[in-house]
Every structure is written in C-alpha cells, then in structure tokens.
CSV table of C-alpha atoms in Angstrom, one decimal:
chain,number,residue,atom,x,y,z
A,132,MET,CA,-3.2,-4.3,1.6
A,133,PRO,CA,-2.5,-5.5,-1.7
A,134,ASN,CA,-5.4,-8.0,-2.9
A,135,ALA,CA,-5.1,-11.2,-2.8
A,136,ALA,CA,-3.6,-12.4,-5.7
A,137,ALA,CA,-0.6,-9.7,-6.1
A,138,CYS,CA,-0.1,-11.4,-2.2
A,139,GLU,CA,0.2,-14.8,-3.2
A,140,ARG,CA,2.2,-14.0,-6.3
A,141,ALA,CA,4.8,-12.0,-3.6
A,142,ARG,CA,4.9,-14.9,-1.8
A,143,LEU,CA,5.9,-17.1,-3.8
A,144,THR,CA,8.1,-15.5,-5.2
A,145,ARG,CA,9.2,-13.7,-2.0
A,146,ASP,CA,9.4,-10.4,-3.2
A,147,ARG,CA,11.0,-7.3,-1.2
A,148,ARG,CA,8.5,-5.0,-2.4
A,149,PHE,CA,6.5,-5.8,-0.4
A,150,ASP,CA,8.1,-6.3,2.4
A,151,GLY,CA,5.9,-4.9,5.3
A,152,LEU,CA,2.8,-4.4,3.5
A,153,PHE,CA,1.3,-7.9,4.4
A,154,PHE,CA,2.0,-10.5,6.7
A,155,THR,CA,1.6,-14.3,6.1
A,156,ALA,CA,-0.4,-16.4,8.7
A,157,VAL,CA,0.1,-20.0,8.5
A,158,THR,CA,-3.1,-22.2,9.9
A,159,SER,CA,-1.4,-25.4,10.2
A,160,THR,CA,1.7,-23.5,12.5
A,161,GLY,CA,0.0,-21.0,13.8
A,162,ILE,CA,2.9,-18.5,12.8
A,163,TYR,CA,3.1,-15.3,11.0
A,164,CYS,CA,5.9,-14.4,8.3
A,165,ARG,CA,7.0,-11.7,6.5
A,166,PRO,CA,6.1,-12.3,2.9
A,167,VAL,CA,10.0,-12.5,2.2
A,168,CYS,CA,10.5,-15.9,4.7
A,169,PRO,CA,13.2,-18.0,3.4
A,170,ALA,CA,11.0,-20.9,5.0
A,171,PRO,CA,9.2,-23.2,2.8
A,172,ALA,CA,6.1,-22.3,1.2
A,173,PRO,CA,3.1,-23.6,3.5
A,174,ARG,CA,-0.2,-24.6,1.2
A,175,ARG,CA,-2.5,-22.4,-0.1
A,176,ASP,CA,-5.8,-23.5,2.0
A,177,ASN,CA,-3.6,-22.6,4.7
A,178,VAL,CA,-2.3,-19.3,4.1
A,179,ARG,CA,-4.4,-16.2,5.7
A,180,TYR,CA,-3.0,-12.7,4.3
A,181,TYR,CA,-3.1,-9.3,7.2
A,182,PRO,CA,-2.4,-5.6,6.4
A,183,SER,CA,-0.5,-5.9,9.6
A,184,ALA,CA,1.1,-6.9,12.4
A,185,ALA,CA,-0.9,-6.6,14.7
A,186,ALA,CA,-3.8,-7.7,13.1
A,187,ALA,CA,-1.6,-11.1,12.6
A,188,ALA,CA,-1.5,-11.3,16.2
A,189,ALA,CA,-4.5,-10.3,16.9
A,190,ALA,CA,-6.0,-12.9,14.7
A,191,GLY,CA,-4.0,-15.4,17.1
A,192,PHE,CA,-1.1,-15.7,15.5
A,193,ARG,CA,2.7,-15.8,16.4
A,194,PRO,CA,5.6,-14.3,15.5
A,195,CYS,CA,8.0,-15.9,13.3
A,196,LEU,CA,11.4,-16.3,14.6
A,197,ARG,CA,13.0,-16.7,11.2
A,198,CYS,CA,11.9,-14.2,9.1
A,199,ARG,CA,11.7,-11.9,12.3
A,200,PRO,CA,8.6,-9.7,11.6
A,201,GLU,CA,10.5,-6.9,13.7
A,202,ALA,CA,12.6,-6.3,11.2
A,203,ALA,CA,10.2,-5.3,8.4
A,204,PRO,CA,10.0,-2.2,6.9
A,205,GLY,CA,7.1,0.0,7.7
A,206,SER,CA,4.0,0.9,9.6
A,207,PRO,CA,0.5,0.8,9.5
A,208,LEU,CA,0.9,4.4,9.8
A,209,HIS,CA,1.4,5.0,6.6
A,210,ARG,CA,-1.4,3.1,5.0
A,211,ALA,CA,-3.6,5.0,7.4
A,212,ARG,CA,-6.4,6.3,5.1
A,213,SER,CA,-7.5,8.3,7.7
A,214,GLU,CA,-6.2,11.8,9.9
A,215,LEU,CA,-7.8,10.8,12.8
A,216,VAL,CA,-6.7,7.0,12.7
A,217,ALA,CA,-3.0,8.5,11.3
A,218,GLY,CA,-3.3,10.8,14.6
A,219,ALA,CA,-3.9,8.0,16.9
A,220,LEU,CA,-1.2,5.2,15.4
A,221,ARG,CA,1.5,8.6,16.0
A,222,LEU,CA,0.5,8.7,19.8
A,223,ILE,CA,0.5,4.6,19.9
A,224,GLU,CA,4.0,5.0,18.6
A,225,GLN,CA,4.8,7.8,21.1
A,226,GLY,CA,4.2,5.5,24.1
A,227,ALA,CA,0.4,6.3,24.5
A,228,LEU,CA,-1.3,3.0,25.6
A,229,ASP,CA,2.0,2.1,27.2
A,230,ALA,CA,1.0,4.1,30.1
A,231,GLY,CA,-2.3,5.5,29.2
A,232,SER,CA,-5.9,4.2,28.6
A,233,LEU,CA,-7.9,4.0,24.8
A,234,PRO,CA,-10.3,6.3,26.3
A,235,GLN,CA,-7.6,8.6,26.9
A,236,LEU,CA,-6.2,8.2,24.0
A,237,ALA,CA,-9.6,8.2,21.9
A,238,ARG,CA,-10.3,12.1,23.9
A,239,ARG,CA,-7.1,12.8,22.8
A,240,VAL,CA,-7.5,12.3,18.4
A,241,GLY,CA,-11.6,13.9,20.0
A,242,VAL,CA,-13.7,11.0,19.0
A,243,GLY,CA,-15.4,8.4,21.1
A,244,GLU,CA,-13.9,4.5,22.7
A,245,ARG,CA,-16.4,2.7,20.4
A,246,HIS,CA,-15.3,5.0,16.5
A,247,LEU,CA,-11.7,4.7,17.4
A,248,ARG,CA,-11.6,1.2,17.3
A,249,ARG,CA,-14.7,1.4,14.8
A,250,VAL,CA,-12.0,3.2,12.6
A,251,PHE,CA,-9.2,0.9,13.3
A,252,ALA,CA,-10.4,-2.4,12.8
A,253,GLU,CA,-11.1,-0.8,9.2
A,254,GLU,CA,-8.2,0.6,8.3
A,255,ILE,CA,-5.2,-1.5,10.4
A,256,GLY,CA,-7.3,-4.8,10.7
A,257,ALA,CA,-6.5,-4.5,14.8
A,258,SER,CA,-7.9,-2.4,17.8
A,259,PRO,CA,-5.1,0.2,19.2
A,260,LEU,CA,-4.3,-2.0,21.9
A,261,ASP,CA,-3.6,-4.6,19.5
A,262,VAL,CA,-1.6,-2.1,17.4
A,263,ALA,CA,0.1,-0.9,21.3
A,264,ALA,CA,0.7,-4.8,21.9
A,265,THR,CA,2.1,-5.6,18.9
A,266,ARG,CA,4.4,-2.2,18.6
A,267,ARG,CA,5.3,-3.3,22.4
A,268,LEU,CA,6.6,-7.0,22.0
A,269,LEU,CA,8.7,-6.6,18.2
A,270,PHE,CA,10.5,-3.5,19.5
A,271,ALA,CA,11.3,-5.8,22.4
A,272,LYS,CA,12.4,-8.7,19.9
A,273,GLN,CA,14.6,-6.4,18.5
A,274,LEU,CA,16.4,-4.8,21.8
A,275,VAL,CA,16.4,-8.4,23.1
A,276,GLY,CA,18.1,-9.6,19.8
A,277,GLU,CA,20.5,-6.8,18.9
A,278,THR,CA,21.8,-5.4,22.0
A,279,ALA,CA,23.3,-6.8,25.2
A,280,LEU,CA,20.4,-4.9,27.2
A,281,PRO,CA,19.8,-6.3,30.8
A,282,MET,CA,16.2,-7.7,30.3
A,283,THR,CA,14.6,-5.2,32.8
A,284,GLU,CA,16.1,-2.4,30.6
A,285,VAL,CA,14.4,-4.2,27.6
A,286,ALA,CA,11.3,-4.5,29.2
A,287,GLN,CA,11.3,-0.7,30.7
A,288,ALA,CA,12.4,0.9,26.8
A,289,ALA,CA,9.8,-1.1,24.9
A,290,GLY,CA,7.2,0.2,27.2
A,291,TYR,CA,6.2,-2.9,28.8
A,292,ALA,CA,4.6,-1.5,32.6
A,293,SER,CA,7.0,-4.6,34.9
A,294,LEU,CA,9.4,-7.4,34.0
A,295,ARG,CA,6.4,-9.9,34.8
A,296,ARG,CA,4.4,-8.4,32.2
A,297,PHE,CA,7.2,-8.8,29.7
A,298,ASN,CA,8.2,-12.3,30.0
A,299,ALA,CA,4.6,-13.5,30.0
A,300,ALA,CA,3.9,-11.7,26.7
A,301,PHE,CA,7.3,-12.9,25.1
A,302,SER,CA,6.9,-16.2,26.1
A,303,ALA,CA,3.5,-16.5,25.3
A,304,ALA,CA,4.5,-15.0,21.6
A,305,TYR,CA,7.4,-16.9,21.2
A,306,GLY,CA,7.3,-19.7,23.2
A,307,LYS,CA,10.4,-19.1,24.9
A,308,ALA,CA,11.6,-16.8,27.2
A,309,PRO,CA,13.7,-13.8,26.3
A,310,ARG,CA,17.3,-15.1,27.3
A,311,GLU,CA,16.6,-18.6,25.3
A,312,ILE,CA,16.4,-16.0,21.9
A,313,ARG,CA,19.7,-14.1,22.9
A,314,ARG,CA,22.7,-16.4,21.8
A,315,SER,CA,24.2,-13.4,18.9
A,316,ARG,CA,27.3,-12.6,19.8
A,317,ASP,CA,27.1,-9.3,18.2
A,318,ALA,CA,24.4,-8.7,20.4
A,319,LEU,CA,26.2,-9.2,23.1
A,320,ALA,CA,28.9,-6.7,22.1
A,321,ASN,CA,26.3,-4.0,21.1
A,322,GLY,CA,25.1,-1.7,24.2
A,323,GLY,CA,27.9,-1.2,26.8
A,324,SER,CA,28.9,2.3,28.2
A,325,GLY,CA,25.6,4.0,27.1
A,326,GLU,CA,26.3,3.4,23.5
A,327,TRP,CA,24.0,0.9,20.9
A,328,THR,CA,23.1,0.3,17.3
A,329,LEU,CA,19.4,-0.1,16.0
A,330,ARG,CA,18.7,-1.3,12.7
A,331,LEU,CA,15.9,1.2,11.3
A,332,PRO,CA,15.3,-1.3,8.0
A,333,TYR,CA,13.2,0.4,5.1
A,334,ARG,CA,11.3,-0.5,2.0
A,335,ALA,CA,13.8,0.3,-1.6
A,336,PRO,CA,14.2,2.3,-2.9
A,337,TYR,CA,15.9,4.7,-0.5
A,338,ASP,CA,18.1,7.9,-1.7
A,339,PHE,CA,19.9,8.6,1.2
A,340,ALA,CA,22.2,10.3,-0.3
A,341,GLN,CA,19.9,12.6,-1.5
A,342,LEU,CA,18.0,13.2,1.9
A,343,ALA,CA,21.6,13.4,3.8
A,344,ALA,CA,22.4,16.2,1.5
A,345,PHE,CA,19.6,18.4,1.9
A,346,TYR,CA,20.3,18.3,5.8
A,347,ALA,CA,23.2,19.3,4.9
A,348,ARG,CA,22.4,22.5,3.6
A,349,ARG,CA,20.3,23.2,6.7
A,350,ALA,CA,22.1,21.9,9.0
A,351,ILE,CA,23.1,24.3,12.3
A,352,PRO,CA,26.9,23.6,13.3
A,353,GLY,CA,27.2,22.7,16.9
A,354,VAL,CA,23.4,20.8,16.9
A,355,GLU,CA,24.2,19.1,13.6
A,356,ALA,CA,26.5,17.5,11.3
A,357,VAL,CA,26.5,15.6,8.6
A,358,ASP,CA,28.8,14.4,5.2
A,359,ALA,CA,28.1,11.7,2.6
A,360,THR,CA,27.8,8.8,4.8
A,361,ALA,CA,25.9,9.8,8.1
A,362,TYR,CA,23.8,12.4,9.5
A,363,ARG,CA,24.8,13.3,13.5
A,364,ARG,CA,22.8,15.5,16.2
A,365,SER,CA,22.4,15.8,19.4
A,366,PHE,CA,19.7,16.1,21.6
A,367,VAL,CA,17.7,16.1,25.0
A,368,ALA,CA,15.8,13.5,26.4
A,369,ASP,CA,14.0,12.5,29.8
A,370,GLY,CA,16.3,15.7,31.3
A,371,VAL,CA,19.6,14.4,30.0
A,372,PRO,CA,21.9,15.3,26.4
A,373,GLY,CA,22.7,12.8,24.5
A,374,TRP,CA,23.8,12.5,20.6
A,375,PHE,CA,22.6,9.9,17.2
A,376,ALA,CA,24.1,8.7,14.1
A,377,VAL,CA,22.3,7.5,10.8
A,378,GLU,CA,24.1,5.9,8.7
A,379,PRO,CA,23.3,3.3,5.9
A,380,LEU,CA,24.0,0.0,6.5
A,381,PRO,CA,26.2,-1.5,3.7
A,382,GLY,CA,24.9,-4.3,1.5
A,383,GLU,CA,21.6,-4.3,3.6
A,384,GLN,CA,18.5,-2.1,3.2
A,385,ALA,CA,18.6,-0.9,6.2
A,386,LEU,CA,20.0,2.2,8.3
A,387,ALA,CA,22.5,1.9,10.8
A,388,LEU,CA,20.9,4.2,14.4
A,389,ARG,CA,24.3,4.3,16.8
A,390,VAL,CA,22.6,6.2,20.1
A,391,HIS,CA,25.2,7.6,22.6
A,392,HIS,CA,22.7,8.0,25.8
A,393,PRO,CA,22.9,7.1,29.8
A,394,ARG,CA,19.7,5.5,29.6
A,395,SER,CA,18.5,3.4,27.7
A,396,GLY,CA,14.9,3.8,28.5
A,397,VAL,CA,15.0,6.1,25.8
A,398,LEU,CA,15.5,3.9,23.0
A,399,GLY,CA,11.5,3.2,22.1
A,400,PRO,CA,10.6,6.6,22.0
A,401,LEU,CA,13.8,7.6,20.6
A,402,ALA,CA,13.7,5.2,17.8
A,403,ALA,CA,10.3,6.2,17.1
A,404,ARG,CA,10.9,9.7,16.4
A,405,VAL,CA,14.4,9.2,13.9
A,406,LYS,CA,12.0,6.4,12.4
A,407,ARG,CA,10.2,9.6,11.1
A,408,MET,CA,12.8,11.6,10.9
A,409,PHE,CA,14.2,9.6,8.1
A,410,ASP,CA,10.7,8.5,6.5
A,411,VAL,CA,11.5,5.1,6.6
A,412,ASP,CA,8.5,3.9,6.4
A,413,ALA,CA,7.1,5.4,3.2
A,414,ASP,CA,5.7,2.6,0.6
A,415,PRO,CA,7.9,4.2,-2.3
A,416,ARG,CA,5.7,1.9,-4.5
A,417,ALA,CA,1.8,3.7,-3.4
A,418,ILE,CA,3.7,7.0,-3.8
A,419,ALA,CA,4.9,6.1,-7.3
A,420,MET,CA,1.3,4.6,-8.3
A,421,VAL,CA,-0.3,7.7,-8.0
A,422,PHE,CA,2.6,10.1,-9.6
A,423,ARG,CA,2.7,7.9,-12.5
A,424,ARG,CA,-0.8,9.6,-13.8
A,425,SER,CA,0.7,13.3,-13.0
A,426,PRO,CA,2.6,14.3,-16.2
A,427,VAL,CA,4.0,17.0,-14.0
A,428,LEU,CA,5.2,14.2,-11.5
A,429,ALA,CA,5.9,11.6,-13.5
A,430,PRO,CA,8.9,12.2,-15.1
A,431,LEU,CA,10.7,12.9,-11.9
A,432,ILE,CA,9.6,9.8,-9.7
A,433,ARG,CA,10.7,8.1,-12.6
A,434,ARG,CA,14.8,9.9,-11.9
A,435,TRP,CA,14.2,9.6,-8.3
A,436,PRO,CA,11.8,6.9,-7.1
A,437,GLY,CA,13.7,6.2,-3.8
A,438,GLN,CA,12.9,10.3,-2.5
A,439,ARG,CA,11.9,10.3,1.4
A,440,LEU,CA,10.2,13.5,3.8
A,441,PRO,CA,13.2,14.8,5.2
A,442,GLY,CA,12.4,15.1,9.3
A,443,ALA,CA,12.4,17.0,11.7
A,444,TRP,CA,13.8,15.9,15.5
A,445,ASP,CA,12.3,18.9,17.1
A,446,GLY,CA,9.3,21.2,16.0
A,447,PHE,CA,10.5,24.4,17.9
A,448,GLU,CA,13.7,24.1,16.5
A,449,LEU,CA,12.7,24.0,13.0
A,450,ALA,CA,10.0,26.7,13.4
A,451,VAL,CA,13.1,28.8,14.5
A,452,ARG,CA,14.9,27.6,11.8
A,453,ALA,CA,11.8,28.0,9.4
A,454,VAL,CA,11.0,31.8,10.5
A,455,LEU,CA,15.4,32.7,9.9
A,456,GLY,CA,14.7,30.9,5.9
A,457,GLN,CA,11.9,33.8,5.2
A,458,GLN,CA,12.6,35.3,2.2
A,459,VAL,CA,16.5,35.0,2.7
A,460,SER,CA,19.0,32.2,1.2
A,461,VAL,CA,19.3,28.8,3.1
A,462,ALA,CA,22.5,30.1,3.5
A,463,ALA,CA,21.6,32.9,5.1
A,464,ALA,CA,19.3,31.2,7.2
A,465,ARG,CA,21.8,28.5,8.4
A,466,THR,CA,24.5,31.7,9.4
A,467,LEU,CA,21.6,33.2,11.2
A,468,ALA,CA,20.6,30.1,13.4
A,469,ALA,CA,24.3,29.0,14.2
A,470,ARG,CA,24.3,32.5,15.7
A,471,VAL,CA,20.8,31.5,17.3
A,472,ALA,CA,22.4,27.6,18.8
A,473,ALA,CA,25.9,29.7,19.5
A,474,GLN,CA,24.5,32.4,21.6
A,475,TYR,CA,22.0,31.1,23.5
A,476,GLY,CA,22.1,27.2,23.5
A,477,THR,CA,24.0,25.0,25.8
A,478,PRO,CA,27.2,23.3,25.6
A,479,TYR,CA,27.0,19.9,25.7
A,480,ALA,CA,31.1,18.6,25.9
A,481,ASP,CA,30.4,14.8,25.4
A,482,GLY,CA,29.0,15.6,21.6
A,483,ALA,CA,32.2,17.9,20.7
A,484,ALA,CA,33.9,15.2,19.3
A,485,ALA,CA,31.6,14.3,17.5
A,486,GLY,CA,31.1,18.1,15.9
A,487,VAL,CA,27.2,18.0,18.0
A,488,GLY,CA,29.2,19.8,21.0
A,489,VAL,CA,25.9,22.3,21.3
A,490,LEU,CA,22.3,21.7,22.5
A,491,PHE,CA,19.5,23.8,20.5
A,492,PRO,CA,18.0,26.6,22.9
A,493,THR,CA,14.8,25.8,24.4
A,494,PRO,CA,11.2,28.3,24.0
A,495,GLU,CA,12.0,30.1,27.5
A,496,ARG,CA,15.4,30.3,26.2
A,497,LEU,CA,14.3,32.4,23.0
A,498,ALA,CA,11.2,34.0,24.4
A,499,ASP,CA,13.0,37.1,25.4
A,500,ALA,CA,16.3,37.4,24.2
A,501,PRO,CA,17.5,39.9,21.9
A,502,LEU,CA,18.0,38.7,19.1
A,503,GLU,CA,18.7,41.8,17.2
A,504,THR,CA,22.2,42.2,17.8
A,505,LEU,CA,23.1,38.5,15.8
A,506,GLY,CA,21.6,40.2,13.0
A,507,ILE,CA,17.9,38.9,12.7
A,508,THR,CA,15.7,41.4,11.6
A,509,ARG,CA,13.7,43.2,13.7
A,510,ALA,CA,10.2,41.6,13.2
A,511,ARG,CA,11.7,38.5,12.1
A,512,ALA,CA,13.7,38.2,16.2
A,513,GLN,CA,9.8,39.5,17.5
A,514,THR,CA,8.2,36.7,15.2
A,515,ILE,CA,10.4,33.9,16.9
A,516,ARG,CA,10.1,35.7,20.4
A,517,THR,CA,5.8,35.2,19.7
A,518,LEU,CA,6.4,31.9,18.8
A,519,ALA,CA,8.6,30.7,21.5
A,520,ALA,CA,6.5,32.4,24.1
A,521,ALA,CA,3.4,30.6,22.9
A,522,VAL,CA,5.3,27.1,23.0
A,523,HIS,CA,6.1,27.4,26.1
A,524,ASP,CA,2.5,28.6,27.1
A,525,GLY,CA,1.1,25.6,25.6
A,526,ARG,CA,-0.4,28.3,23.0
A,527,ILE,CA,0.6,26.4,20.0
A,528,ALA,CA,2.2,22.7,20.3
A,529,PHE,CA,4.0,19.9,18.2
A,530,ARG,CA,0.9,17.3,18.9
A,531,PRO,CA,1.8,14.2,16.2
A,532,GLU,CA,-2.5,13.6,16.6
A,533,GLN,CA,-3.3,17.2,15.1
A,534,PRO,CA,-5.0,17.1,11.7
A,535,LEU,CA,-3.3,19.3,9.3
A,536,ALA,CA,-6.1,22.1,9.2
A,537,GLU,CA,-6.4,22.4,12.4
A,538,PHE,CA,-2.3,22.9,12.8
A,539,GLU,CA,-2.2,25.4,9.6
A,540,ARG,CA,-4.9,27.4,11.7
A,541,ASP,CA,-3.2,28.0,14.9
A,542,TRP,CA,-0.3,29.1,14.0
A,543,VAL,CA,-1.1,31.4,11.1
A,544,ALA,CA,-3.0,33.4,14.0
A,545,LEU,CA,0.8,33.8,15.4
A,546,PRO,CA,2.1,37.3,13.9
A,547,GLY,CA,4.5,36.6,11.5
A,548,ILE,CA,3.2,33.0,10.4
A,549,GLY,CA,1.8,32.5,6.9
A,550,ALA,CA,0.3,29.4,5.3
A,551,TRP,CA,3.5,28.6,4.0
A,552,THR,CA,5.4,28.4,7.1
A,553,ALA,CA,3.0,26.6,8.6
A,554,HIS,CA,3.2,23.6,5.5
A,555,TYR,CA,6.4,23.9,6.4
A,556,VAL,CA,6.4,23.1,9.8
A,557,ALA,CA,3.9,20.4,9.4
A,558,MET,CA,5.5,18.4,6.4
A,559,ARG,CA,8.5,18.4,8.5
A,560,ALA,CA,8.0,18.5,12.3
A,561,LEU,CA,5.1,16.2,11.9
A,562,ALA,CA,5.5,13.8,9.5
A,563,GLN,CA,2.6,15.3,7.9
A,564,PRO,CA,2.6,14.2,3.9
A,565,ASP,CA,-0.5,15.6,2.5
A,566,ALA,CA,1.0,18.9,3.5
A,567,PHE,CA,1.6,21.5,1.0
A,568,PRO,CA,3.3,24.9,0.6
A,569,ALA,CA,1.7,26.4,-2.7
A,570,ALA,CA,2.1,29.8,-2.2
A,571,ASP,CA,6.0,28.7,-2.7
A,572,LEU,CA,7.0,30.2,-5.7
A,573,ILE,CA,10.0,27.7,-7.0
A,574,LEU,CA,6.7,25.4,-6.8
A,575,ARG,CA,4.4,27.5,-8.8
A,576,ARG,CA,7.2,27.7,-11.2
A,577,ALA,CA,8.6,24.2,-11.4
A,578,ALA,CA,4.6,22.7,-11.8
A,579,GLY,CA,3.8,25.3,-14.6
A,580,GLN,CA,6.5,23.8,-16.8
A,581,GLY,CA,7.3,27.2,-18.6
A,582,ARG,CA,4.9,29.5,-16.5
A,583,THR,CA,4.3,30.4,-13.3
A,584,LEU,CA,1.1,29.0,-11.6
A,585,THR,CA,-0.9,30.9,-9.1
A,586,THR,CA,-1.4,29.7,-5.8
A,587,ARG,CA,-4.9,28.7,-6.2
A,588,GLU,CA,-3.8,26.7,-9.8
A,589,LEU,CA,-1.2,24.5,-7.8
A,590,GLU,CA,-3.9,23.7,-5.3
A,591,ALA,CA,-6.6,22.7,-7.9
A,592,LEU,CA,-3.8,20.7,-9.8
A,593,GLY,CA,-2.1,18.9,-6.3
A,594,GLU,CA,-5.6,17.6,-5.6
A,595,SER,CA,-4.5,14.6,-7.8
A,596,TRP,CA,-1.7,13.7,-6.2
A,597,ARG,CA,-3.2,13.7,-2.5
A,598,PRO,CA,-2.6,12.5,0.3
A,599,TRP,CA,0.8,12.9,-0.7
A,600,ARG,CA,1.6,16.6,-2.1
A,601,ALA,CA,4.3,16.9,0.5
A,602,TYR,CA,6.4,14.0,-1.6
A,603,ALA,CA,5.6,16.4,-4.8
A,604,VAL,CA,7.0,19.1,-3.1
A,605,MET,CA,10.3,17.6,-2.5
A,606,LEU,CA,10.1,16.3,-5.8
A,607,LEU,CA,9.5,19.8,-7.5
A,608,TRP,CA,12.2,21.5,-5.6
A,609,ARG,CA,14.3,18.7,-6.3
A,610,ALA,CA,13.4,19.1,-10.4
A,611,SER,CA,14.0,22.9,-9.8
C-alpha cells in the first residue's frame, strides 16, 4: 500500500494510477470509496486508508454506490508478499471459502488456521473470511448492475449458499435490496439466452495488442481464434462446453468478457480465471519501480510500460503445447498442437461460427494416444503420454496454492520435463509472477547485452528482479 502522504495526494487529485491500490474510508458517512470517487473530497480528519476493499469492509465501512468499488482494477493477490498468502488468495478467488471452511483452506496451504489469519492480517489487512465475503459481495454487485440475471442466479454465481444469505449480505452492505440497485437498461439487456458480458477493469497502461499478438502466434486452430481486436476460445465448465471472447472496451480502462454458456453459475469461477489469464490485476507501477533500477530492463520498461503476463486457460493444454515446442519453432509447435486437437479433441458445433469449434482433448484421451502418427517424435509423444497419465491420476496437478519450488520439483521428476518447461508452465498456467526459465538461450543472450550469459549468471542477475522475474522474461523475449 502507498504511504499516507501518497494516498492523500492520489485522493485529492483522483489519480487513476492508484485506483485499486488502496481504498478511502470516511468515518462521517461509514462508506469506503476508490481514490477516483467523483464525490466531493471529505475532510482529512474524517479519512482512513485501507490496503484492500476487504480491509475496509472488515473495519465496518460500506461500499460506495457512486464510485462502485467492484469496478476497481486489481486484487489483493498481486500485492501478496509471500507465496503462502498468494496461494491462499488464488484458492479464495476460485471459491474455496464459498462452500469450504477456513480450517480446510489452511490445510490446503500447509499451515495452521491461526497462522493463516495472522499472515493475512499482516499482508492484506483482513482475514481470509473477510476477503472471501468481500469478493462475493462485489462480484454480486457487478452482476446486479451489469446483467439481467435473476437474483437467484446472481447469488449462485457469486458463491452465496442461498438467496436469503445473499439478500441479507447485500442489504447490510448497501442499505438497499438488490432489485432497487438494478435500474440500468444496459443491465436489463445483458443476460439472455446464455450470453453475458462482464467488464474486467485494469490499471493502465495495458498493452492488449502485444498480448493478442503473443496469443495469435501460439493459438491452437479450432480451439482458439485471435485477431487484432479479440481473443476467443472454447472451454468446458461444469461438464458443459461453451466459449468466451475477450476484447478491449473503447474509451475505457477495461476489457469486455463475453461469455456463451448455458449455465450462469459458471460466471464467477470463469471471470476469475480470465482475469488471471489476461493479467488485469497487475500493478505496472510496482513492476516498473523494480525494473527501473536494472540497466538491462530500464529501457525496456520505458519502451513497453503496459507489459502483461500471457496466462493460459488450461494447464494441461499449455503443458502439452510446451512439450511440443521443445527445440522446434513456435509455428511448428502450433501445427503439431492443431493436429492433436483435430485428432483427439471433441467437436463443439456451437463454437464453430466463432472459429472455436473444437474442445482440446482431456488427459484421459492422450494417456494412450499414438501421437507418433501425427508427426510428433517418439520421445515427445511418450512425454505427453506420461504427462497425461500423471495429471489424470493426480500425481501432478495445477493447484493454485502450490509454491513455485514445489511445482518445479514435481514436474522435473517426470521424464522429458526439465526446469525450463516447469517454469514456463508455472509462469503461464499458474500466473506465477516470479517464474524464471533461466536456461532459455534467448533470455541469456538478451540479458547479456552483447554476450551470452550462463544460466547461473542469469539467475544471479535476476535476483534483483524479484518478485517480477516472469515479467522480465516477457520483456527480454520481446526485445529479442
């Protein structure tokens, strides 16, 4: 969180760079706001600053109806200082505390409940339960304001156990029933026939064109479709196929997520995954503060200030794509991935018109597949089969709470998987901001500025880039 003086300046000037980095609570009204709130600025002695919406809510303040905290970019995840808190936050974003308990969450991240509460208080300013409750409330408010979903479906999509609990929480927070909030014609027009559009706000700058170009070079035909203005892909949620599209909203610091799926209950988990995939919660200012101290990265971050991590929708799909890309060009790996999808994927007729009429094959489908017939070398075909079997039987997983070192250890134990592949998968599938495939030849050349560094030399150089080494990887790849 910025210091009090910076918060005060940002509040008085309504500086959008700080939107979502802290929240302003007003003791005279009992309301908390974004620093860009258009309401008249309150007196300084009535203002309190909090690092997250959850912290402000835990202190007894209600969200502002005017500046809409649910529309703020960023989340506590990007400000976690430890892998423990980051892993727990990823689980909370996936709904771990909607149906599960705090002791269960603590066990999943490998600590006691008391210790988890303590580190959350230190890093986030709120308890895990407070974070989960605020996430549910703000997402429900977004669905009420932006869609025509029935309130029962809003409650389900936001993670509430019942409509009664949703109504009680909403009324307590906003002083009004949900139906009194929904007055927008746009909202009433959004949500028919299994199609919804949600805003995903980000903190500028955001280089969507570069992100789209990265995806376009690696898109699996039939599964993904990318052009200069949008990304589309097929997916399966709750055992039912669907497809979504992501594109910038003109004139706004936000992306539009357009979802085509028959079940509205998937919106919460899907939006969380897409936000990670498109890295909308990143804080470019914090990343730039670290990189400006590096002679290697300073000119790159000035040239491309809106760099984001290109995440992945599905970890297994990305891992197969990474194995196919070992020691071959990006284009060659894309061709092989297209053959795998066409041969072993599942046709999806409803997505065909959008160019995403194929569902990528599941681990079960590839565990015994004779991939050599598709032109894949015997060694890589066997690696993919081993990988598919390990994912299928649970020996390896894409659990969001696992530390980077643990993920790397489990992956390099598989035949044909090295540290480069493990870190590349962690960087994109788990959105690990500090993943660092230091053995990469292009990275070692780009960072050496005239000579090729050894892997050990690059690792030593990269220590000063923590905890954002994955962003350094993207900048160096882009520069080369």
